[in-house]
Short mmCIF file of C-alpha atoms and ligand atoms in Angstrom, two decimals:
data_model
loop_
_atom_site.label_atom_id
_atom_site.label_comp_id
_atom_site.label_asym_id
_atom_site.label_seq_id
_atom_site.Cartn_x
_atom_site.Cartn_y
_atom_site.Cartn_z
CA MET A 1313 2.53 1.93 -24.18
CA HIS A 1314 2.39 5.17 -22.15
CA ILE A 1315 4.98 5.69 -19.45
CA GLU A 1316 3.31 8.80 -18.05
CA LEU A 1317 1.18 7.81 -15.05
CA SER A 1318 -2.48 8.89 -15.05
CA ASP A 1319 -3.78 11.21 -12.32
CA GLU A 1320 -5.55 8.23 -10.74
CA GLN A 1321 -2.33 6.23 -10.66
CA LYS A 1322 -0.39 9.16 -9.18
CA MET A 1323 -3.05 9.57 -6.48
CA LEU A 1324 -2.94 5.89 -5.64
CA ARG A 1325 0.85 6.01 -5.39
CA GLU A 1326 0.67 9.00 -3.03
CA GLU A 1327 -1.97 7.33 -0.89
CA VAL A 1328 -0.03 4.07 -0.64
CA ARG A 1329 3.22 5.96 0.03
CA ARG A 1330 1.54 7.72 2.97
CA PHE A 1331 0.08 4.46 4.28
CA ALA A 1332 3.49 2.80 3.96
CA ALA A 1333 5.20 5.63 5.88
CA GLU A 1334 2.59 5.91 8.63
CA VAL A 1335 1.53 2.30 9.17
CA VAL A 1336 3.94 -0.17 7.57
CA LYS A 1337 7.36 1.40 8.12
CA PRO A 1338 7.13 1.97 11.91
CA ILE A 1339 6.84 -1.79 12.54
CA ALA A 1340 9.01 -3.08 9.68
CA LYS A 1341 12.04 -3.80 11.89
CA GLU A 1342 9.93 -5.67 14.44
CA VAL A 1343 8.12 -7.63 11.71
CA ASP A 1344 11.52 -8.81 10.49
CA ALA A 1345 13.26 -9.38 13.81
CA ASP A 1346 10.37 -11.16 15.54
CA GLY A 1347 8.88 -12.90 12.51
CA LEU A 1348 5.72 -10.95 13.28
CA PHE A 1349 2.87 -11.31 10.80
CA PRO A 1350 1.60 -7.70 10.41
CA ILE A 1351 -2.06 -8.62 10.59
CA ASP A 1352 -3.28 -5.15 11.65
CA SER A 1353 -1.59 -3.38 8.75
CA ILE A 1354 -2.91 -6.05 6.39
CA ARG A 1355 -6.46 -5.37 7.60
CA GLN A 1356 -5.90 -1.62 7.08
CA ALA A 1357 -4.46 -2.31 3.62
CA GLY A 1358 -7.72 -4.13 2.89
CA GLU A 1359 -9.73 -1.06 3.87
CA LEU A 1360 -7.68 0.97 1.37
CA GLY A 1361 -8.46 -1.53 -1.41
CA LEU A 1362 -4.91 -2.91 -1.51
CA MET A 1363 -5.84 -6.58 -1.12
CA GLY A 1364 -7.68 -6.70 -4.44
CA VAL A 1365 -6.22 -3.81 -6.42
CA SER A 1366 -7.10 -5.21 -9.86
CA VAL A 1367 -10.26 -7.06 -8.86
CA PRO A 1368 -13.41 -5.49 -10.40
CA GLU A 1369 -15.38 -3.40 -7.92
CA GLU A 1370 -18.44 -5.66 -8.27
CA TRP A 1371 -16.34 -8.44 -6.71
CA GLY A 1372 -15.06 -6.36 -3.81
CA GLY A 1373 -11.83 -4.99 -5.33
CA ALA A 1374 -10.52 -1.55 -6.27
CA GLY A 1375 -11.01 -2.16 -10.01
CA MET A 1376 -7.64 -0.68 -10.98
CA ASP A 1377 -5.19 -1.75 -13.68
CA PRO A 1378 -2.09 -3.98 -13.33
CA LEU A 1379 0.25 -0.97 -13.38
CA SER A 1380 -1.58 0.52 -10.38
CA TYR A 1381 -1.09 -2.81 -8.64
CA CYS A 1382 2.68 -2.62 -9.34
CA LEU A 1383 2.82 0.92 -7.98
CA ALA A 1384 1.17 -0.24 -4.76
CA ILE A 1385 3.48 -3.23 -4.32
CA GLU A 1386 6.56 -1.07 -4.97
CA GLU A 1387 5.51 1.51 -2.36
CA ILE A 1388 4.84 -1.09 0.34
CA SER A 1389 7.99 -3.11 -0.43
CA ALA A 1390 10.13 0.04 -0.30
CA VAL A 1391 9.54 0.03 3.46
CA CYS A 1392 8.77 -3.63 4.25
CA GLY A 1393 9.45 -6.61 1.97
CA SER A 1394 7.36 -8.93 4.15
CA THR A 1395 4.24 -6.81 3.86
CA GLY A 1396 4.90 -6.47 0.12
CA VAL A 1397 4.83 -10.21 -0.49
CA ILE A 1398 1.80 -10.77 1.77
CA LEU A 1399 -0.14 -8.33 -0.42
CA SER A 1400 1.33 -9.71 -3.61
CA VAL A 1401 0.24 -13.29 -2.85
CA ASN A 1402 -3.31 -12.29 -1.93
CA ASN A 1403 -3.67 -10.08 -5.01
CA SER A 1404 -1.86 -12.02 -7.73
CA LEU A 1405 -1.90 -15.61 -6.63
CA VAL A 1406 -5.36 -15.88 -5.10
CA CYS A 1407 -7.66 -13.06 -6.27
CA ASP A 1408 -6.42 -12.94 -9.88
CA PRO A 1409 -7.09 -16.63 -10.69
CA LEU A 1410 -10.52 -16.38 -9.04
CA VAL A 1411 -11.35 -13.38 -11.25
CA LYS A 1412 -10.30 -15.38 -14.29
CA TRP A 1413 -11.44 -18.92 -13.52
CA ALA A 1414 -14.10 -18.95 -10.79
CA ASP A 1415 -17.83 -18.97 -11.57
CA ASP A 1416 -20.09 -16.24 -10.18
CA GLU A 1417 -21.17 -18.28 -7.16
CA GLN A 1418 -17.56 -18.98 -6.27
CA LYS A 1419 -16.66 -15.32 -6.77
CA GLU A 1420 -19.45 -14.25 -4.46
CA ARG A 1421 -18.42 -16.63 -1.72
CA TRP A 1422 -14.61 -16.67 -2.01
CA LEU A 1423 -13.36 -13.72 -4.05
CA LYS A 1424 -15.37 -10.90 -2.50
CA PRO A 1425 -14.05 -11.26 1.06
CA LEU A 1426 -10.48 -11.85 -0.18
CA ALA A 1427 -10.50 -8.77 -2.41
CA ALA A 1428 -12.03 -6.65 0.36
CA GLY A 1429 -9.31 -7.77 2.79
CA GLU A 1430 -11.83 -9.40 5.15
CA ARG A 1431 -10.12 -12.72 4.58
CA LEU A 1432 -6.54 -13.56 3.63
CA GLY A 1433 -5.47 -16.02 0.96
CA CYS A 1434 -2.53 -18.31 0.27
CA PHE A 1435 -1.43 -20.34 -2.77
CA GLY A 1436 -0.65 -24.02 -2.27
CA LEU A 1437 1.32 -25.34 -5.23
CA THR A 1438 4.85 -26.23 -4.06
CA GLU A 1439 5.50 -29.59 -2.41
CA PRO A 1440 8.60 -31.18 -0.87
CA GLY A 1441 9.28 -33.02 -4.16
CA ALA A 1442 7.79 -30.46 -6.55
CA GLY A 1443 9.38 -26.99 -6.53
CA SER A 1444 10.65 -25.86 -9.94
CA ASP A 1445 9.06 -29.01 -11.39
CA ALA A 1446 5.58 -27.99 -10.34
CA ALA A 1447 3.93 -30.61 -12.57
CA ALA A 1448 5.43 -33.36 -10.37
CA LEU A 1449 3.15 -32.52 -7.43
CA ARG A 1450 1.71 -35.55 -5.62
CA SER A 1451 -1.16 -34.22 -3.50
CA SER A 1452 -4.14 -36.31 -4.55
CA ALA A 1453 -7.80 -35.49 -5.08
CA VAL A 1454 -10.07 -38.53 -5.31
CA ARG A 1455 -13.65 -37.99 -6.39
CA ASP A 1456 -16.26 -39.44 -4.02
CA GLY A 1457 -19.82 -38.52 -5.00
CA ASP A 1458 -20.18 -34.74 -4.83
CA GLU A 1459 -16.89 -34.33 -3.02
CA TYR A 1460 -13.16 -34.79 -3.46
CA VAL A 1461 -11.01 -36.37 -0.77
CA ILE A 1462 -7.70 -34.52 -0.73
CA ASN A 1463 -4.45 -35.76 0.82
CA GLY A 1464 -0.98 -34.23 0.61
CA ASN A 1465 1.57 -31.75 1.86
CA LYS A 1466 2.62 -28.31 0.67
CA VAL A 1467 5.77 -26.41 1.67
CA PHE A 1468 7.02 -22.79 1.71
CA ILE A 1469 3.50 -21.39 1.68
CA THR A 1470 3.57 -17.60 2.06
CA ASN A 1471 0.72 -16.33 4.32
CA GLY A 1472 0.14 -19.96 5.38
CA THR A 1473 0.10 -19.23 9.11
CA HIS A 1474 -2.67 -16.62 8.83
CA ALA A 1475 -4.56 -17.49 5.64
CA ASP A 1476 -8.30 -18.08 5.95
CA THR A 1477 -8.59 -19.39 2.41
CA ALA A 1478 -6.22 -21.45 0.28
CA LEU A 1479 -6.10 -21.98 -3.46
CA ILE A 1480 -4.59 -25.44 -3.68
CA PHE A 1481 -3.53 -27.83 -6.41
CA ALA A 1482 -3.86 -31.63 -6.34
CA THR A 1483 -3.88 -34.32 -8.99
CA VAL A 1484 -6.89 -36.42 -9.87
CA ASP A 1485 -4.59 -38.81 -11.78
CA PRO A 1486 -0.78 -38.76 -11.40
CA GLU A 1487 -0.44 -40.84 -14.60
CA GLU A 1488 -1.78 -37.83 -16.51
CA LYS A 1489 1.17 -35.70 -15.26
CA HIS A 1490 0.33 -31.97 -15.56
CA ARG A 1491 -3.01 -32.80 -17.23
CA GLY A 1492 -4.30 -34.37 -14.00
CA ILE A 1493 -3.67 -31.29 -11.86
CA THR A 1494 -6.84 -29.66 -10.55
CA ALA A 1495 -7.40 -26.48 -8.52
CA PHE A 1496 -9.60 -26.16 -5.41
CA ILE A 1497 -10.49 -23.31 -3.10
CA VAL A 1498 -10.67 -24.33 0.55
CA ASP A 1499 -11.37 -22.82 3.93
CA LYS A 1500 -8.79 -23.20 6.70
CA ASP A 1501 -11.50 -24.63 8.98
CA THR A 1502 -12.15 -27.61 6.71
CA PRO A 1503 -11.58 -30.80 8.73
CA GLY A 1504 -8.24 -32.32 7.66
CA TYR A 1505 -6.64 -28.94 6.83
CA SER A 1506 -3.74 -27.87 9.01
CA HIS A 1507 -0.63 -25.71 8.86
CA GLY A 1508 2.78 -26.20 10.42
CA HIS A 1509 4.98 -23.79 12.34
CA HIS A 1510 6.21 -20.46 10.99
CA GLU A 1511 9.51 -20.98 9.12
CA TYR A 1512 12.22 -18.61 10.32
CA LYS A 1513 13.98 -17.43 7.15
CA LEU A 1514 16.91 -15.36 5.89
CA GLY A 1515 14.54 -12.52 4.96
CA VAL A 1516 10.86 -11.54 4.54
CA ASN A 1517 10.43 -12.93 8.01
CA GLY A 1518 6.95 -11.59 8.60
CA SER A 1519 5.26 -13.35 5.71
CA GLY A 1520 4.02 -16.37 7.69
CA THR A 1521 5.71 -19.09 5.61
CA THR A 1522 4.64 -22.56 6.62
CA GLU A 1523 3.76 -26.09 5.53
CA LEU A 1524 0.17 -27.05 4.78
CA SER A 1525 -1.17 -30.57 5.27
CA PHE A 1526 -4.37 -32.12 3.97
CA GLU A 1527 -5.50 -35.32 5.61
CA ASP A 1528 -8.63 -36.92 4.17
CA MET A 1529 -9.89 -33.39 3.61
CA ARG A 1530 -13.35 -33.53 2.03
CA VAL A 1531 -13.97 -30.67 -0.40
CA PRO A 1532 -17.29 -30.22 -2.23
CA ALA A 1533 -16.98 -30.39 -6.02
CA SER A 1534 -18.47 -26.88 -6.08
CA GLN A 1535 -15.10 -25.69 -4.71
CA ARG A 1536 -13.19 -26.97 -7.73
CA ILE A 1537 -11.89 -24.02 -9.77
CA GLY A 1538 -12.11 -24.74 -13.50
CA ALA A 1539 -12.43 -28.27 -14.81
CA GLU A 1540 -10.53 -31.37 -13.73
CA GLY A 1541 -7.07 -31.11 -15.31
CA ASP A 1542 -7.16 -27.31 -15.74
CA GLY A 1543 -5.06 -26.82 -12.59
CA PHE A 1544 -1.61 -26.65 -14.18
CA LYS A 1545 -2.64 -23.99 -16.67
CA ILE A 1546 -4.37 -22.08 -13.89
CA ALA A 1547 -1.19 -22.25 -11.79
CA MET A 1548 1.14 -21.26 -14.63
CA SER A 1549 -0.96 -18.37 -15.91
CA THR A 1550 -1.42 -17.21 -12.31
CA LEU A 1551 2.34 -17.25 -11.80
CA ASP A 1552 2.81 -15.02 -14.85
CA GLY A 1553 0.84 -12.37 -12.96
CA GLY A 1554 2.59 -13.24 -9.70
CA ARG A 1555 5.99 -12.67 -11.33
CA VAL A 1556 5.00 -9.13 -12.30
CA GLY A 1557 4.13 -8.51 -8.62
CA ILE A 1558 7.46 -9.96 -7.44
CA ALA A 1559 9.30 -7.77 -9.97
CA ALA A 1560 7.53 -4.76 -8.40
CA GLN A 1561 8.43 -6.04 -4.93
CA ALA A 1562 12.11 -6.31 -5.97
CA VAL A 1563 12.02 -2.75 -7.37
CA GLY A 1564 10.52 -1.55 -4.08
CA ILE A 1565 13.10 -3.30 -1.90
CA ALA A 1566 15.95 -1.97 -4.05
CA ARG A 1567 14.51 1.54 -3.98
CA GLY A 1568 14.28 1.47 -0.19
CA ALA A 1569 17.95 0.45 0.04
CA PHE A 1570 18.97 3.02 -2.58
CA HIS A 1571 17.40 5.91 -0.68
CA GLU A 1572 19.08 4.80 2.54
CA ALA A 1573 22.40 4.70 0.67
CA VAL A 1574 21.96 8.19 -0.80
CA ASP A 1575 21.09 9.66 2.62
CA TYR A 1576 24.00 7.90 4.29
CA ALA A 1577 26.47 8.94 1.57
CA LYS A 1578 25.51 12.59 2.11
CA GLU A 1579 25.77 12.40 5.91
CA ARG A 1580 28.85 10.26 6.39
CA GLU A 1581 32.21 11.98 6.53
CA GLN A 1582 35.59 10.32 6.07
CA PHE A 1583 39.01 11.80 5.22
CA GLY A 1584 37.56 15.21 6.13
CA THR A 1585 34.71 15.24 3.60
CA SER A 1586 31.33 13.71 2.81
CA ILE A 1587 31.81 10.28 1.24
CA SER A 1588 29.39 11.43 -1.49
CA ASN A 1589 32.33 13.46 -2.82
CA PHE A 1590 34.24 10.29 -3.66
CA GLN A 1591 33.94 9.12 -7.24
CA ALA A 1592 33.77 5.48 -6.15
CA ILE A 1593 30.57 6.21 -4.18
CA GLN A 1594 29.17 8.37 -7.00
CA HIS A 1595 29.69 5.51 -9.47
CA TYR A 1596 27.88 3.10 -7.15
CA LEU A 1597 24.93 5.48 -6.83
CA ALA A 1598 24.82 6.09 -10.58
CA ASP A 1599 24.78 2.34 -11.32
CA MET A 1600 22.10 1.71 -8.66
CA SER A 1601 19.82 4.44 -9.96
CA THR A 1602 20.19 3.34 -13.60
CA GLU A 1603 19.51 -0.30 -12.84
CA LEU A 1604 16.52 0.59 -10.70
CA ASP A 1605 14.92 2.60 -13.49
CA ALA A 1606 15.62 -0.15 -16.03
CA ALA A 1607 13.96 -2.74 -13.78
CA ARG A 1608 10.97 -0.50 -13.13
CA LEU A 1609 10.48 0.04 -16.86
CA LEU A 1610 10.56 -3.71 -17.53
CA THR A 1611 8.06 -4.20 -14.70
CA TRP A 1612 5.72 -1.53 -16.06
CA LYS A 1613 6.04 -3.06 -19.54
CA ALA A 1614 5.02 -6.45 -18.10
CA ALA A 1615 2.06 -4.79 -16.35
CA TRP A 1616 1.09 -3.22 -19.67
CA ALA A 1617 1.38 -6.61 -21.39
CA LYS A 1618 -0.77 -8.18 -18.66
CA GLU A 1619 -3.50 -5.67 -19.37
CA ASN A 1620 -3.28 -5.88 -23.15
CA ARG A 1621 -2.38 -9.47 -24.03
CA SER A 1622 -3.89 -12.85 -23.25
CA ARG A 1623 -0.39 -14.31 -22.73
CA TYR A 1624 2.49 -12.27 -21.29
CA SER A 1625 4.79 -15.00 -19.92
CA LEU A 1626 7.84 -13.52 -21.70
CA GLU A 1627 7.44 -10.00 -20.32
CA ALA A 1628 6.65 -11.29 -16.81
CA ALA A 1629 9.70 -13.58 -16.76
CA GLN A 1630 12.02 -10.85 -18.10
CA ALA A 1631 10.75 -8.35 -15.53
CA LYS A 1632 11.11 -10.79 -12.64
CA LEU A 1633 14.54 -12.03 -13.74
CA PHE A 1634 16.05 -8.59 -14.17
CA SER A 1635 14.37 -6.89 -11.20
CA SER A 1636 15.23 -9.62 -8.71
CA GLU A 1637 18.88 -9.76 -9.79
CA MET A 1638 19.00 -5.94 -9.84
CA ALA A 1639 17.67 -5.91 -6.27
CA GLN A 1640 20.49 -8.22 -5.24
CA ARG A 1641 23.13 -5.92 -6.75
CA VAL A 1642 21.57 -2.68 -5.51
CA THR A 1643 21.03 -3.84 -1.92
CA ASN A 1644 24.55 -5.26 -1.89
CA LEU A 1645 25.99 -1.88 -2.90
CA ALA A 1646 23.80 -0.14 -0.32
CA VAL A 1647 25.42 -2.30 2.37
CA GLN A 1648 28.85 -1.53 0.89
CA ILE A 1649 28.26 2.23 0.95
CA HIS A 1650 27.28 1.95 4.63
CA GLY A 1651 30.54 0.09 5.39
CA GLY A 1652 30.50 -1.57 8.83
CA TYR A 1653 27.22 0.11 9.76
CA GLY A 1654 25.58 -1.64 6.82
CA TYR A 1655 26.20 -4.96 8.53
CA ILE A 1656 24.52 -3.92 11.76
CA ARG A 1657 20.85 -4.63 12.49
CA GLU A 1658 20.23 -1.08 13.68
CA TYR A 1659 20.50 0.11 10.07
CA ASN A 1660 17.87 -0.90 7.52
CA VAL A 1661 20.09 -1.87 4.62
CA GLU A 1662 21.00 -5.33 5.92
CA ARG A 1663 17.25 -6.12 6.06
CA TYR A 1664 16.77 -4.94 2.48
CA PHE A 1665 19.77 -7.06 1.45
CA ARG A 1666 18.28 -10.16 3.11
CA ASP A 1667 14.75 -9.46 1.83
CA ALA A 1668 15.96 -9.06 -1.77
CA ARG A 1669 17.45 -12.56 -1.90
CA ILE A 1670 14.15 -14.45 -2.05
CA THR A 1671 12.92 -12.52 -5.07
CA GLU A 1672 15.39 -14.56 -7.15
CA ILE A 1673 13.83 -17.78 -5.84
CA TYR A 1674 10.10 -17.65 -5.19
CA GLU A 1675 7.46 -17.65 -7.92
CA GLY A 1676 10.06 -19.32 -10.14
CA THR A 1677 13.84 -19.13 -9.73
CA SER A 1678 15.99 -17.04 -12.07
CA GLU A 1679 16.91 -20.28 -13.82
CA ILE A 1680 13.20 -21.02 -14.47
CA GLN A 1681 12.64 -17.46 -15.75
CA LYS A 1682 15.48 -18.04 -18.24
CA LEU A 1683 13.82 -21.29 -19.39
CA VAL A 1684 10.55 -19.45 -19.95
CA ILE A 1685 12.29 -16.61 -21.83
CA ALA A 1686 14.34 -18.97 -24.02
CA ASP A 1687 11.27 -21.13 -24.77
CA TRP A 1688 9.47 -18.01 -25.90
CA ILE A 1689 12.37 -16.84 -28.12
CA LEU A 1690 13.00 -20.24 -29.68
CA ASN A 1691 9.53 -21.76 -29.95
CA LYS A 1692 6.81 -19.20 -29.51
CA SER A 1693 7.68 -16.00 -31.34
N1 LIG B 3124 0.06 -20.01 -19.11
C1 LIG B 3124 -0.83 -20.92 -19.58
N2 LIG B 3124 -0.46 -22.21 -19.86
C2 LIG B 3124 0.82 -22.56 -19.64
C3 LIG B 3124 1.78 -21.65 -19.14
C4 LIG B 3124 1.35 -20.31 -18.88
N3 LIG B 3124 2.21 -19.41 -18.42
N4 LIG B 3124 2.97 -22.28 -19.02
C5 LIG B 3124 2.77 -23.53 -19.43
N5 LIG B 3124 1.48 -23.70 -19.82
C6 LIG B 3124 0.84 -24.92 -20.36
C7 LIG B 3124 1.57 -25.34 -21.66
O1 LIG B 3124 1.01 -24.69 -22.78
C8 LIG B 3124 1.29 -26.84 -21.68
O2 LIG B 3124 -0.02 -27.05 -22.15
P1 LIG B 3124 -0.49 -28.41 -22.93
O3 LIG B 3124 -0.77 -29.41 -21.90
O4 LIG B 3124 -1.74 -27.99 -23.64
O5 LIG B 3124 0.62 -28.79 -23.84
C9 LIG B 3124 1.33 -27.21 -20.20
O6 LIG B 3124 1.06 -26.01 -19.46
C10 LIG B 3124 2.68 -27.77 -19.76
O7 LIG B 3124 3.67 -26.81 -20.09
P2 LIG B 3124 5.21 -27.18 -20.03
O8 LIG B 3124 5.45 -28.45 -20.80
O9 LIG B 3124 5.99 -25.96 -20.43
O10 LIG B 3124 5.40 -27.50 -18.46
P3 LIG B 3124 6.66 -27.97 -17.64
O11 LIG B 3124 6.25 -29.07 -16.73
O12 LIG B 3124 7.82 -28.22 -18.55
O13 LIG B 3124 6.96 -26.70 -16.68
C11 LIG B 3124 8.00 -24.66 -16.03
C12 LIG B 3124 7.33 -25.48 -17.15
C13 LIG B 3124 8.25 -23.28 -16.65
C14 LIG B 3124 9.33 -25.24 -15.59
C15 LIG B 3124 7.02 -24.55 -14.84
O14 LIG B 3124 6.90 -25.78 -14.17
C16 LIG B 3124 7.41 -23.51 -13.83
O15 LIG B 3124 7.13 -22.31 -14.02
N6 LIG B 3124 8.04 -23.92 -12.67
C17 LIG B 3124 8.29 -23.02 -11.56
C18 LIG B 3124 7.22 -23.16 -10.51
C19 LIG B 3124 7.06 -21.93 -9.68
O16 LIG B 3124 7.18 -20.81 -10.15
N7 LIG B 3124 6.72 -22.12 -8.42
C20 LIG B 3124 6.43 -21.03 -7.55
C21 LIG B 3124 5.62 -21.50 -6.40
S1 LIG B 3124 4.50 -20.31 -5.74
C22 LIG B 3124 5.40 -19.24 -4.80
O17 LIG B 3124 6.60 -19.22 -4.85
C23 LIG B 3124 4.59 -18.30 -3.99
C24 LIG B 3124 5.34 -17.60 -2.93
O18 LIG B 3124 5.88 -18.15 -2.03
C25 LIG B 3124 5.36 -16.13 -2.94
#
C-alpha cells in the first residue's frame, strides 16, 4: 500500500478543494440553517465528474480509484457535511452497486445519467421497523407477469426529496428472511412512488432526508438488479463501500473544525496573550491533529482494500467506526477552544459539531461496525 498520492490524485484534490471553496462553502451556512438542498452545486459537481468518481468512463463516470473518491468526499465535507453526504450516497450507494450488479442495458439507462450527475440517486433500504436489522425489512415485491408490484415504506432516505432514481429493496418472500430480499431500480415518476416531507435534523440539514412510499408500484422485471434474493448481499456489500465514504466524510468534517480551531486559537487573546500559548490549548490541538491523521490513514487503507480485495468489510467498518468517533471528539474540542463563540451560530464549529454526530449512526451505527469487526476477527480471519 502506497501512502504517497499520485499526481492525478493530487490534481483531483486541488480541483475539488477549489470547487469546495468557490461553490460549496459560500452557501454552507444557508444550506444548514434553511435545510436547503444545494441542487445547483450538485449539478456543478456532476460536471466535474464528482457524482460518479469511481464509475468507469464508458458508463459516464470519472474512472478514478476509491482513494480519489475519498479525497473528493473529504474536501467537500471539510466545508459542508450536507453536500458531502449527498455526493457520497450517489457515488457509493447507487452508482457503485450498479457498476457491480447491473447488466449493460441497465447501466446504459440508469447508471450513465447518475454517474454524469444528470440525475440524482437515493438508496432505499431502511424501514420504520428495520434499521440496524436490515434483513427484517417488510416492503413487498409480488411478481405479476413481467412486472413486480411493490408496496412499502422507507425512512431516513438521504437525497429522497430530490432523487430522480432510487435503488430500493423489497422482499419477494418474508419467510425467506434475508434470502427473499431483492433489489430494484426505479424512477421517481413511477405511479405509486412518493416521498414525504423533508426531515429537519440535528445536522446535515441540506441532505433532503425523507420517507419514501410505494403503493401498488408496478416495476418491470427488467428493473430488478441481480436475481431474486440477491438484494441483501447487494445491500451489505454496497454498505461496505458506503462506510468508506462516510469515514472520508467524517475526516472532512473534523478537518474543517480543526482548521477553524487553529485559526481561532491564534487570533484569540485572553490574559494578555494568544490562547495558542496555553499548554491546555496546545494539547487539544495536538490530540486533534493526531487523531485526524490516524482516521485518514484508516480510511485510505479501507479505500486501498476496496480496490484490491473482493471483500473489505473489516477495513471499511474499522475506518467508519474510528473516523466517526474521532469526528465527534475533534469537533467537540473545536467548540471548546472557541469557548462561548463556539456555541453561537455565527461561527462554523457548532455546525461541524452537529454534522459530525450522524456519521456515528448512518450506514451502520458504531455498535453495528463493532459487530462486523468482531465477526471478522472471531469467524472470518
Ligand atoms: N458483503 C456480502 N455479503 C454479506 C455482507 C457483505 N458485507 N454482510 C453479510 N453478507 C451476507 C452473509 O454472508 C450472509 O450470506 P448467506 O445467506 O449466504 O449466509 C447474509 O449476507 C446474511 O448475513 P448476516 O447473517 O451477517 O446478516 P444479519 O442479518 O445478521 O445482519 C448486520 C448483519 C451487520 C447487522 C447488517 O444487518 C447490517 O450491516 N446492519 C446495518 C444496516 C445499515 O448499515 N443500514 C444503513 C442504511 S443506509 C444509510 O444509512 C444511508 C444514508 O442515510 C446515508
